[in-house]
Short mmCIF file of C-alpha atoms in Angstrom, two decimals:
data_model
loop_
_atom_site.label_atom_id
_atom_site.label_comp_id
_atom_site.label_asym_id
_atom_site.label_seq_id
_atom_site.Cartn_x
_atom_site.Cartn_y
_atom_site.Cartn_z
CA UNK I 1187 -22.73 55.92 40.98
CA UNK I 1188 -22.25 59.55 41.55
CA UNK I 1189 -24.89 62.51 39.63
CA UNK I 1190 -21.20 63.32 37.88
CA UNK I 1191 -21.13 60.04 36.25
CA UNK I 1192 -21.43 59.81 32.62
CA UNK I 1193 -23.09 56.26 31.96
CA UNK I 1194 -23.71 54.85 28.36
CA UNK I 1195 -25.64 51.82 28.15
CA UNK I 1196 -26.47 49.17 25.54
CA UNK I 1197 -30.35 48.51 25.77
CA UNK I 1198 -33.36 47.21 23.54
CA UNK I 1199 -36.79 47.58 24.40
CA UNK I 1200 -37.95 45.13 21.36
CA UNK I 1201 -35.26 42.85 22.17
CA UNK I 1202 -37.00 42.78 26.11
CA UNK I 1203 -40.12 41.76 24.99
CA UNK I 1204 -39.31 40.01 22.18
CA UNK I 1205 -37.17 37.32 24.50
CA UNK I 1206 -40.18 37.71 27.37
CA UNK I 1207 -42.67 37.13 24.60
CA UNK I 1208 -40.89 33.55 24.03
CA UNK I 1209 -40.40 32.44 26.95
CA UNK I 1210 -43.58 32.91 28.55
CA UNK I 1211 -44.95 30.89 25.80
CA UNK I 1212 -42.48 28.38 25.16
CA UNK I 1213 -41.94 29.66 21.52
CA UNK I 1214 -39.26 27.14 20.28
CA UNK I 1215 -39.54 27.65 16.72
CA UNK I 1216 -39.49 31.56 17.46
CA UNK I 1217 -36.62 30.92 20.00
CA UNK I 1218 -34.81 29.20 17.00
CA UNK I 1219 -35.14 31.51 14.29
CA UNK I 1220 -34.18 34.78 16.97
CA UNK I 1221 -30.66 32.13 17.27
CA UNK I 1222 -30.09 31.92 14.40
CA UNK I 1223 -30.60 35.64 13.62
CA UNK I 1224 -28.09 36.34 16.06
CA UNK I 1225 -25.87 34.14 15.90
CA UNK I 1226 -24.90 35.38 11.49
CA UNK I 1227 -25.38 38.98 12.18
CA UNK I 1228 -23.22 38.83 16.12
CA UNK I 1229 -20.02 39.33 15.18
CA UNK I 1230 -20.59 42.34 12.97
CA UNK I 1231 -23.68 44.06 14.76
CA UNK I 1232 -23.79 43.43 18.14
CA UNK I 1233 -20.64 42.35 19.82
CA UNK I 1234 -19.33 45.23 20.78
CA UNK I 1235 -23.02 45.87 22.37
CA UNK I 1236 -22.44 43.64 25.46
CA UNK I 1237 -20.33 46.46 27.80
CA UNK I 1238 -21.52 49.23 28.67
CA UNK I 1239 -19.15 52.35 29.96
CA UNK I 1240 -19.26 53.99 33.64
CA UNK I 1241 -17.02 57.51 33.44
CA UNK I 1242 -17.02 59.04 37.21
CA UNK I 1243 -16.23 62.84 38.57
CA UNK I 1244 -12.57 61.31 38.71
CA UNK I 1245 -12.10 60.82 34.85
CA UNK I 1246 -12.41 56.57 35.90
CA UNK I 1247 -13.31 54.20 33.04
CA UNK I 1248 -15.13 51.21 34.60
CA UNK I 1249 -17.48 48.68 31.90
CA UNK I 1250 -20.03 46.61 33.34
CA UNK I 1251 -21.81 44.30 31.54
CA UNK I 1252 -24.91 46.15 29.38
CA UNK I 1253 -28.72 45.51 29.58
CA UNK I 1254 -28.73 43.83 26.12
CA UNK I 1255 -26.73 40.69 26.40
CA UNK I 1256 -28.44 40.71 30.64
CA UNK I 1257 -31.60 40.00 28.54
CA UNK I 1258 -30.01 37.84 26.66
CA UNK I 1259 -28.31 35.41 29.61
CA UNK I 1260 -31.40 35.79 32.06
CA UNK I 1261 -34.38 34.95 30.12
CA UNK I 1262 -34.92 30.88 29.09
CA UNK I 1263 -35.36 31.30 25.69
CA UNK I 1264 -33.04 28.56 24.49
CA UNK I 1265 -33.53 25.30 22.62
CA UNK I 1266 -32.09 22.01 23.43
CA UNK I 1267 -31.59 19.02 21.91
CA UNK I 1268 -33.22 17.01 24.40
CA UNK I 1269 -36.27 18.28 25.12
CA UNK I 1270 -39.04 21.59 23.60
CA UNK I 1271 -38.44 23.09 27.32
CA UNK I 1272 -36.51 26.54 26.56
CA UNK I 1273 -33.17 27.20 28.98
CA UNK I 1274 -31.05 29.78 30.39
CA UNK I 1275 -27.97 30.06 28.16
CA UNK I 1276 -25.39 29.17 31.04
CA UNK I 1277 -27.33 25.40 30.95
CA UNK I 1278 -26.72 23.90 27.78
CA UNK I 1279 -23.58 22.90 26.60
CA UNK I 1280 -21.70 24.45 22.48
CA UNK I 1281 -21.57 21.40 20.80
CA UNK I 1282 -17.46 20.73 20.56
CA UNK I 1283 -15.06 18.26 20.57
CA UNK I 1284 -14.02 18.47 24.31
CA UNK I 1285 -17.34 18.44 25.45
CA UNK I 1286 -18.72 15.60 23.02
CA UNK I 1287 -15.94 13.18 23.49
CA UNK I 1288 -17.03 13.27 27.43
CA UNK I 1289 -20.61 13.59 27.36
CA UNK I 1290 -21.56 12.27 23.54
CA UNK I 1291 -24.40 13.65 21.66
CA UNK I 1292 -27.22 13.04 24.41
CA UNK I 1293 -26.03 16.42 26.30
CA UNK I 1294 -28.23 19.66 26.70
CA UNK I 1295 -26.95 20.95 23.27
CA UNK I 1296 -28.16 24.24 21.63
CA UNK I 1297 -30.40 23.99 18.19
CA UNK I 1298 -29.36 25.29 16.04
CA UNK I 1299 -25.55 25.32 16.89
CA UNK I 1300 -23.85 28.61 17.46
CA UNK I 1301 -21.35 29.62 15.03
CA UNK I 1302 -19.85 32.74 16.09
CA UNK I 1303 -16.89 32.43 18.68
CA UNK I 1304 -18.10 35.81 20.46
CA UNK I 1305 -21.40 35.17 20.51
CA UNK I 1306 -20.66 31.38 22.41
CA UNK I 1307 -18.63 33.59 25.01
CA UNK I 1308 -21.14 36.39 25.86
CA UNK I 1309 -24.13 33.98 26.00
CA UNK I 1310 -22.48 31.83 28.63
CA UNK I 1311 -22.41 28.77 26.48
CA UNK I 1312 -20.35 25.64 28.12
CA UNK I 1313 -17.49 24.67 26.49
CA UNK I 1314 -15.45 22.15 28.90
CA UNK I 1315 -17.05 19.69 31.20
CA UNK I 1316 -16.89 20.49 35.05
CA UNK I 1317 -17.55 17.79 37.57
CA UNK I 1318 -20.98 19.38 38.78
CA UNK I 1319 -21.60 18.89 34.46
CA UNK I 1320 -20.81 15.66 34.24
CA UNK I 1321 -23.02 14.14 37.52
CA UNK I 1322 -25.60 16.61 36.60
CA UNK I 1323 -25.93 15.32 32.98
CA UNK I 1324 -26.18 12.10 34.40
CA UNK I 1325 -28.18 13.10 36.54
CA UNK I 1326 -31.09 14.03 33.09
CA UNK I 1327 -30.05 10.07 31.52
CA UNK I 1328 -31.78 8.85 34.62
CA UNK I 1329 -34.82 11.05 34.36
CA UNK I 1330 -34.71 10.47 30.62
CA UNK I 1331 -37.57 8.02 29.02
CA UNK I 1332 -35.85 6.87 25.85
CA UNK I 1333 -32.72 4.81 26.24
CA UNK I 1334 -29.92 6.28 26.20
CA UNK I 1335 -27.70 6.46 23.01
CA UNK I 1336 -24.00 6.95 23.59
CA UNK I 1337 -21.09 5.13 22.44
CA UNK I 1338 -18.88 2.84 24.62
CA UNK I 1339 -15.64 5.09 23.80
CA UNK I 1340 -17.67 8.47 24.67
CA UNK I 1341 -18.80 6.38 27.84
CA UNK I 1342 -15.15 4.93 28.77
CA UNK I 1343 -14.28 8.60 28.81
CA UNK I 1344 -17.48 9.80 30.74
CA UNK I 1345 -16.12 7.44 33.33
CA UNK I 1346 -12.36 7.85 33.05
CA UNK I 1347 -13.43 11.67 34.05
CA UNK I 1348 -15.63 11.06 36.87
CA UNK I 1349 -13.04 8.42 38.45
CA UNK I 1350 -10.15 11.84 37.75
CA UNK I 1351 -12.44 13.64 39.40
CA UNK I 1352 -12.30 11.37 42.59
CA UNK I 1353 -8.74 12.60 43.50
CA UNK I 1354 -10.52 15.76 45.36
CA UNK I 1355 -13.52 14.65 45.30
CA UNK I 1356 -14.52 10.86 45.76
CA UNK I 1357 -17.29 11.31 48.29
CA UNK I 1358 -19.52 13.61 46.32
CA UNK I 1359 -19.20 11.24 43.32
CA UNK I 1360 -19.64 8.48 45.24
CA UNK I 1361 -22.99 9.21 46.81
CA UNK I 1362 -24.08 10.12 43.13
CA UNK I 1363 -23.51 7.03 41.22
CA UNK I 1364 -25.24 5.18 44.23
CA UNK I 1365 -28.32 7.42 43.61
CA UNK I 1366 -28.99 5.52 41.15
CA UNK I 1367 -27.94 3.38 37.47
CA UNK I 1368 -24.73 5.01 35.62
CA UNK I 1369 -23.21 2.00 33.54
CA UNK I 1370 -23.74 2.33 30.34
CA UNK I 1371 -24.62 -1.01 28.33
CA UNK I 1372 -25.37 -1.29 24.46
CA UNK I 1373 -28.73 -3.26 23.96
CA UNK I 1374 -27.94 -4.12 20.52
CA UNK I 1375 -25.30 -6.14 18.57
CA UNK I 1376 -22.74 -5.98 16.37
CA UNK I 1377 -21.30 -2.79 16.87
CA UNK I 1378 -17.82 -0.31 17.46
CA UNK I 1379 -16.44 1.26 20.52
CA UNK I 1380 -17.34 4.67 18.59
CA UNK I 1381 -20.58 3.66 16.74
CA UNK I 1382 -23.23 5.54 18.91
CA UNK I 1383 -26.11 2.89 19.62
CA UNK I 1384 -28.98 2.43 22.29
CA UNK I 1385 -28.43 0.98 25.41
CA UNK I 1386 -29.52 0.78 28.88
CA UNK I 1387 -27.64 2.52 32.42
CA UNK I 1388 -27.15 0.12 35.26
CA UNK I 1389 -26.54 -0.56 38.84
CA UNK I 1390 -23.48 -1.94 39.99
CA UNK I 1391 -25.42 -4.94 41.37
CA UNK I 1392 -27.02 -5.43 37.63
CA UNK I 1393 -22.94 -6.75 36.13
CA UNK I 1394 -19.91 -8.21 37.03
CA UNK I 1395 -16.26 -7.59 35.63
CA UNK I 1396 -14.95 -10.82 34.60
CA UNK I 1397 -15.86 -14.09 33.36
CA UNK I 1398 -12.78 -16.32 34.03
CA UNK I 1399 -13.68 -19.52 32.52
CA UNK I 1400 -14.70 -17.36 29.18
CA UNK I 1401 -17.76 -18.73 28.73
CA UNK I 1402 -19.50 -15.74 28.04
CA UNK I 1403 -17.00 -14.77 25.42
CA UNK I 1404 -17.83 -17.54 23.70
CA UNK I 1405 -21.63 -16.04 23.58
CA UNK I 1406 -20.95 -13.15 23.20
CA UNK I 1407 -20.31 -12.17 19.64
CA UNK I 1408 -23.60 -14.25 18.86
CA UNK I 1409 -26.12 -12.57 21.31
CA UNK I 1410 -24.84 -10.23 24.48
CA UNK I 1411 -27.85 -8.59 25.18
CA UNK I 1412 -29.30 -12.52 26.31
CA UNK I 1413 -27.64 -13.49 28.59
CA UNK I 1414 -28.44 -10.13 31.13
CA UNK I 1415 -32.54 -10.97 30.05
CA UNK I 1416 -32.23 -14.31 32.72
CA UNK I 1417 -33.33 -14.52 35.81
CA UNK I 1418 -29.89 -14.69 37.06
CA UNK I 1419 -28.45 -12.85 34.26
CA UNK I 1420 -25.74 -10.16 34.52
CA UNK I 1421 -23.87 -8.12 31.65
CA UNK I 1422 -20.06 -8.43 31.53
CA UNK I 1423 -18.20 -5.27 32.00
CA UNK I 1424 -14.52 -6.18 30.31
CA UNK I 1425 -15.12 -6.76 27.32
CA UNK I 1426 -17.26 -2.65 27.08
CA UNK I 1427 -14.61 -0.87 29.51
CA UNK I 1428 -10.84 -2.72 30.11
CA UNK I 1429 -8.78 -0.33 31.35
CA UNK I 1430 -11.56 0.41 33.83
CA UNK I 1431 -11.00 -2.34 36.40
CA UNK I 1432 -9.99 -0.17 39.71
CA UNK I 1433 -13.11 2.80 38.67
CA UNK I 1434 -15.33 0.16 38.59
CA UNK I 1435 -14.45 -2.91 41.14
CA UNK I 1436 -12.13 -0.75 43.60
CA UNK I 1437 -14.14 2.24 43.51
CA UNK I 1438 -18.00 1.63 42.38
CA UNK I 1439 -18.23 -2.09 44.31
CA UNK I 1440 -18.46 -4.17 40.67
CA UNK I 1441 -18.32 -7.95 41.68
CA UNK I 1442 -15.45 -9.72 39.60
CA UNK I 1443 -17.24 -12.36 38.31
CA UNK I 1444 -20.97 -13.20 37.56
CA UNK I 1445 -22.99 -14.81 39.99
CA UNK I 1446 -22.62 -19.01 40.40
CA UNK I 1447 -25.97 -19.28 39.11
CA UNK I 1448 -26.18 -17.97 35.95
CA UNK I 1449 -23.16 -20.07 34.43
CA UNK I 1450 -26.76 -22.13 33.78
CA UNK I 1451 -27.76 -19.15 31.88
CA UNK I 1452 -24.78 -19.19 30.18
CA UNK I 1453 -24.42 -22.72 29.24
CA UNK I 1454 -27.71 -23.09 27.80
CA UNK I 1455 -26.84 -20.12 25.71
CA UNK I 1456 -23.30 -22.09 24.84
CA UNK I 1457 -25.45 -25.18 23.76
CA UNK I 1458 -27.32 -23.24 20.91
CA UNK I 1459 -23.77 -22.26 19.13
CA UNK I 1460 -21.81 -25.12 19.61
CA UNK I 1461 -21.81 -29.07 19.38
CA UNK I 1462 -21.43 -30.68 23.08
CA UNK I 1463 -17.82 -32.06 22.01
CA UNK I 1464 -16.50 -28.60 21.16
CA UNK I 1465 -18.42 -27.13 24.57
CA UNK I 1466 -17.17 -30.20 27.05
CA UNK I 1467 -14.95 -28.50 28.69
CA UNK I 1468 -16.61 -25.37 29.27
CA UNK I 1469 -19.36 -26.93 30.91
CA UNK I 1470 -16.44 -29.34 33.12
CA UNK I 1471 -14.98 -25.65 34.37
CA UNK I 1472 -18.04 -24.51 35.59
CA UNK I 1473 -18.72 -27.77 37.46
CA UNK I 1474 -15.34 -27.39 38.73
CA UNK I 1475 -16.24 -24.42 40.10
CA UNK I 1476 -19.64 -24.85 41.50
CA UNK I 1477 -18.34 -27.57 43.44
CA UNK I 1478 -15.28 -25.45 44.61
CA UNK I 1479 -18.32 -23.15 45.82
CA UNK I 1480 -20.17 -25.13 47.41
CA UNK I 1481 -16.51 -26.84 49.26
CA UNK I 1482 -16.16 -23.40 50.45
CA UNK I 1483 -19.79 -22.14 50.91
CA UNK I 1484 -19.40 -19.32 48.68
CA UNK I 1485 -22.94 -21.52 47.31
CA UNK I 1486 -25.99 -21.82 49.29
CA UNK I 1487 -28.45 -24.67 49.44
CA UNK I 1488 -31.04 -22.24 47.66
CA UNK I 1489 -28.30 -22.22 45.18
CA UNK I 1490 -27.87 -25.69 44.70
CA UNK I 1491 -32.15 -26.32 44.94
CA UNK I 1492 -32.38 -23.90 42.12
CA UNK I 1493 -30.04 -25.51 40.16
CA UNK I 1494 -31.30 -29.32 40.70
CA UNK I 1495 -34.69 -27.91 39.99
CA UNK I 1496 -33.21 -26.50 36.66
CA UNK I 1497 -31.34 -29.65 34.66
CA UNK I 1498 -34.71 -31.07 35.56
CA UNK I 1499 -36.80 -29.41 33.53
CA UNK I 1500 -36.40 -30.35 29.30
CA UNK I 1501 -35.33 -26.90 28.35
CA UNK I 1502 -32.58 -26.92 30.00
CA UNK I 1503 -30.18 -28.65 27.34
CA UNK I 1504 -26.71 -28.04 29.63
CA UNK I 1505 -25.33 -31.34 29.60
CA UNK I 1506 -22.85 -32.83 26.98
CA UNK I 1507 -22.61 -36.46 26.75
CA UNK I 1508 -20.43 -38.76 25.09
CA UNK I 1509 -22.68 -39.37 22.20
CA UNK I 1510 -22.39 -35.57 21.21
CA UNK I 1511 -25.98 -34.47 22.69
CA UNK I 1512 -27.23 -31.47 24.54
CA UNK I 1513 -29.69 -33.13 27.03
CA UNK I 1514 -31.07 -32.31 30.82
CA UNK I 1515 -31.71 -34.74 33.31
CA UNK I 1516 -35.58 -34.68 32.48
CA UNK I 1517 -36.89 -38.53 31.99
CA UNK I 1518 -37.31 -38.09 28.26
CA UNK I 1519 -33.67 -37.78 27.95
CA UNK I 1520 -33.04 -41.66 29.55
CA UNK I 1521 -30.96 -41.56 32.43
CA UNK I 1522 -27.97 -39.67 32.28
CA UNK I 1523 -24.87 -40.18 34.32
CA UNK I 1524 -21.33 -39.47 34.51
CA UNK I 1525 -18.73 -42.52 33.73
CA UNK I 1526 -16.21 -42.90 36.84
CA UNK I 1527 -15.29 -46.38 35.84
CA UNK I 1528 -13.96 -47.22 32.10
CA UNK I 1529 -14.43 -50.62 31.83
CA UNK I 1530 -17.99 -50.05 32.93
CA UNK I 1531 -17.71 -47.33 30.40
CA UNK I 1532 -17.62 -49.75 27.77
CA UNK I 1533 -19.46 -52.20 28.98
CA UNK I 1534 -22.61 -50.32 28.90
CA UNK I 1535 -22.01 -47.56 26.63
CA UNK I 1536 -24.41 -49.00 23.47
CA UNK I 1537 -27.32 -49.54 25.84
CA UNK I 1538 -30.75 -47.64 25.29
CA UNK I 1539 -31.93 -45.29 27.29
CA UNK I 1540 -27.94 -44.19 29.48
CA UNK I 1541 -26.15 -41.88 27.76
CA UNK I 1542 -22.76 -40.34 29.59
CA UNK I 1543 -21.56 -37.19 30.37
CA UNK I 1544 -18.57 -35.93 28.10
CA UNK I 1545 -16.45 -34.13 30.33
CA UNK I 1546 -13.97 -32.99 28.19
CA UNK I 1547 -10.54 -34.62 27.11
CA UNK I 1548 -7.34 -35.38 28.67
CA UNK I 1549 -5.18 -37.81 29.92
CA UNK I 1550 -6.23 -40.97 32.43
CA UNK I 1551 -4.39 -39.57 35.75
CA UNK I 1552 -5.98 -36.40 35.15
CA UNK I 1553 -9.24 -36.73 34.09
CA UNK I 1554 -9.90 -39.10 37.09
CA UNK I 1555 -8.42 -36.52 39.51
CA UNK I 1556 -10.81 -33.68 37.47
CA UNK I 1557 -13.43 -36.01 37.92
CA UNK I 1558 -13.27 -37.33 41.67
CA UNK I 1559 -12.53 -33.04 42.16
CA UNK I 1560 -16.66 -32.70 40.82
CA UNK I 1561 -18.15 -35.24 42.60
CA UNK I 1562 -20.09 -33.76 45.23
CA UNK I 1563 -21.78 -31.51 43.09
CA UNK I 1564 -22.50 -33.92 40.74
CA UNK I 1565 -24.00 -35.98 43.82
CA UNK I 1566 -25.84 -32.71 44.84
CA UNK I 1567 -27.13 -31.73 41.43
CA UNK I 1568 -28.30 -35.50 41.03
CA UNK I 1569 -26.16 -36.62 38.15
CA UNK I 1570 -24.95 -39.93 38.89
CA UNK I 1571 -21.34 -41.48 38.47
CA UNK I 1572 -21.87 -45.13 36.57
CA UNK I 1573 -20.72 -47.13 39.40
CA UNK I 1574 -24.08 -45.90 41.70
CA UNK I 1575 -26.07 -46.79 39.14
CA UNK I 1576 -24.57 -49.92 38.16
CA UNK I 1577 -25.11 -52.66 40.99
CA UNK I 1578 -23.11 -55.90 40.60
CA UNK I 1579 -24.59 -58.26 41.76
CA UNK I 1580 -23.09 -62.00 41.63
CA UNK I 1581 -25.35 -64.94 40.68
CA UNK I 1582 -24.64 -68.76 41.11
CA UNK I 1583 -27.02 -69.56 38.42
CA UNK I 1584 -25.78 -69.89 34.73
CA UNK I 1585 -26.03 -67.07 32.16
CA UNK I 1586 -25.04 -68.47 28.28
CA UNK I 1587 -24.43 -64.87 27.28
CA UNK I 1588 -21.99 -64.09 30.66
CA UNK I 1589 -21.85 -61.83 33.33
CA UNK I 1590 -21.87 -58.61 31.35
CA UNK I 1591 -25.40 -60.26 30.10
CA UNK I 1592 -26.44 -60.48 34.14
CA UNK I 1593 -24.76 -56.41 34.11
CA UNK I 1594 -27.59 -55.20 30.86
CA UNK I 1595 -30.23 -56.90 33.17
CA UNK I 1596 -29.82 -55.46 36.74
CA UNK I 1597 -29.10 -51.32 34.62
CA UNK I 1598 -32.21 -51.66 33.03
CA UNK I 1599 -33.52 -52.51 36.03
CA UNK I 1600 -31.90 -49.73 37.58
CA UNK I 1601 -33.56 -47.42 34.66
CA UNK I 1602 -36.90 -48.77 35.37
CA UNK I 1603 -36.60 -47.96 39.19
CA UNK I 1604 -35.20 -44.26 38.31
CA UNK I 1605 -38.18 -43.93 35.66
#
């Protein structure tokens, strides 16, 4: 700048010292007061003080940012809704629809909310969300000790925003998502998609996309958080974010279905809200799935051992019987078997200490075919077929009550040997 230049600058020593004092002491309350005063007076008294003028010897006019607005921009003096620290204006968002629809209520907004549009622009507050902004806020959510408050609809927008950003910055986004949990799951029930509720951020390993059998759908309305707290329990995303399958499964590595063993916990929850005969088909579907997984190698020996050990516990009453009871394989429930012979079933259906699994109603031919399909998993889990328990032995001696009586004696002997 030559000595012949004429400069008109706007500055305030009082404002400089006041901002310095607020910033150094972290005075939240005085910061709020200052912002409120500036907001009310800005348009009429200060908006024309943000630009200085420089006229050089040739008469060329060159505007520049005044010292007055530079002081307001260059001090960390503004309060946000997320903590009691003071922030630079450029680090905070203006609470508007454009920002709120993507970042929700847990983004760093100014407190109090600025009303003057000129002050918004002059301070450099954020009124749009960039990809870096979204990833920065995600990092902020991860560090927050309190439960994240958000709505499912807003978080859907957030994930859709990241998904769209993958067109140009996929590597960057994937790396950030892998750095920690990022999938919001409410930890309450009875909410709509637009309700702001507390929740937690989970990793892809803690969720799955959908339960094709439909057992979770039956349990979820009663207690959506119960399954996630179990040993193998994970949260289903389909009911929360139905339009984001490609994002979560294809891009983020979320599994299509729940772990095989988690269905035991799902059935346990199902048994608390449904009568055995109403849930028999779903239970049978789970056994069919386990049997297929066992044959294909998807179910490990450790999985089978865990299921078998759990079913022997008294509290794991996940097996529906023809007497419309929920039972486990614990000895207190007597001998539990599945009926592979209708004639034998009719003979022993009223015998004390013996109960048959209820595997749902279907045509005889179909029923026999389906029962044959689950024979292997039943055997591995320690659930015998009736024909295996009943060992018919022809006797030469006369029995006044006939062969049925002899069969019952043999059955009772088997029960005694088992227990």
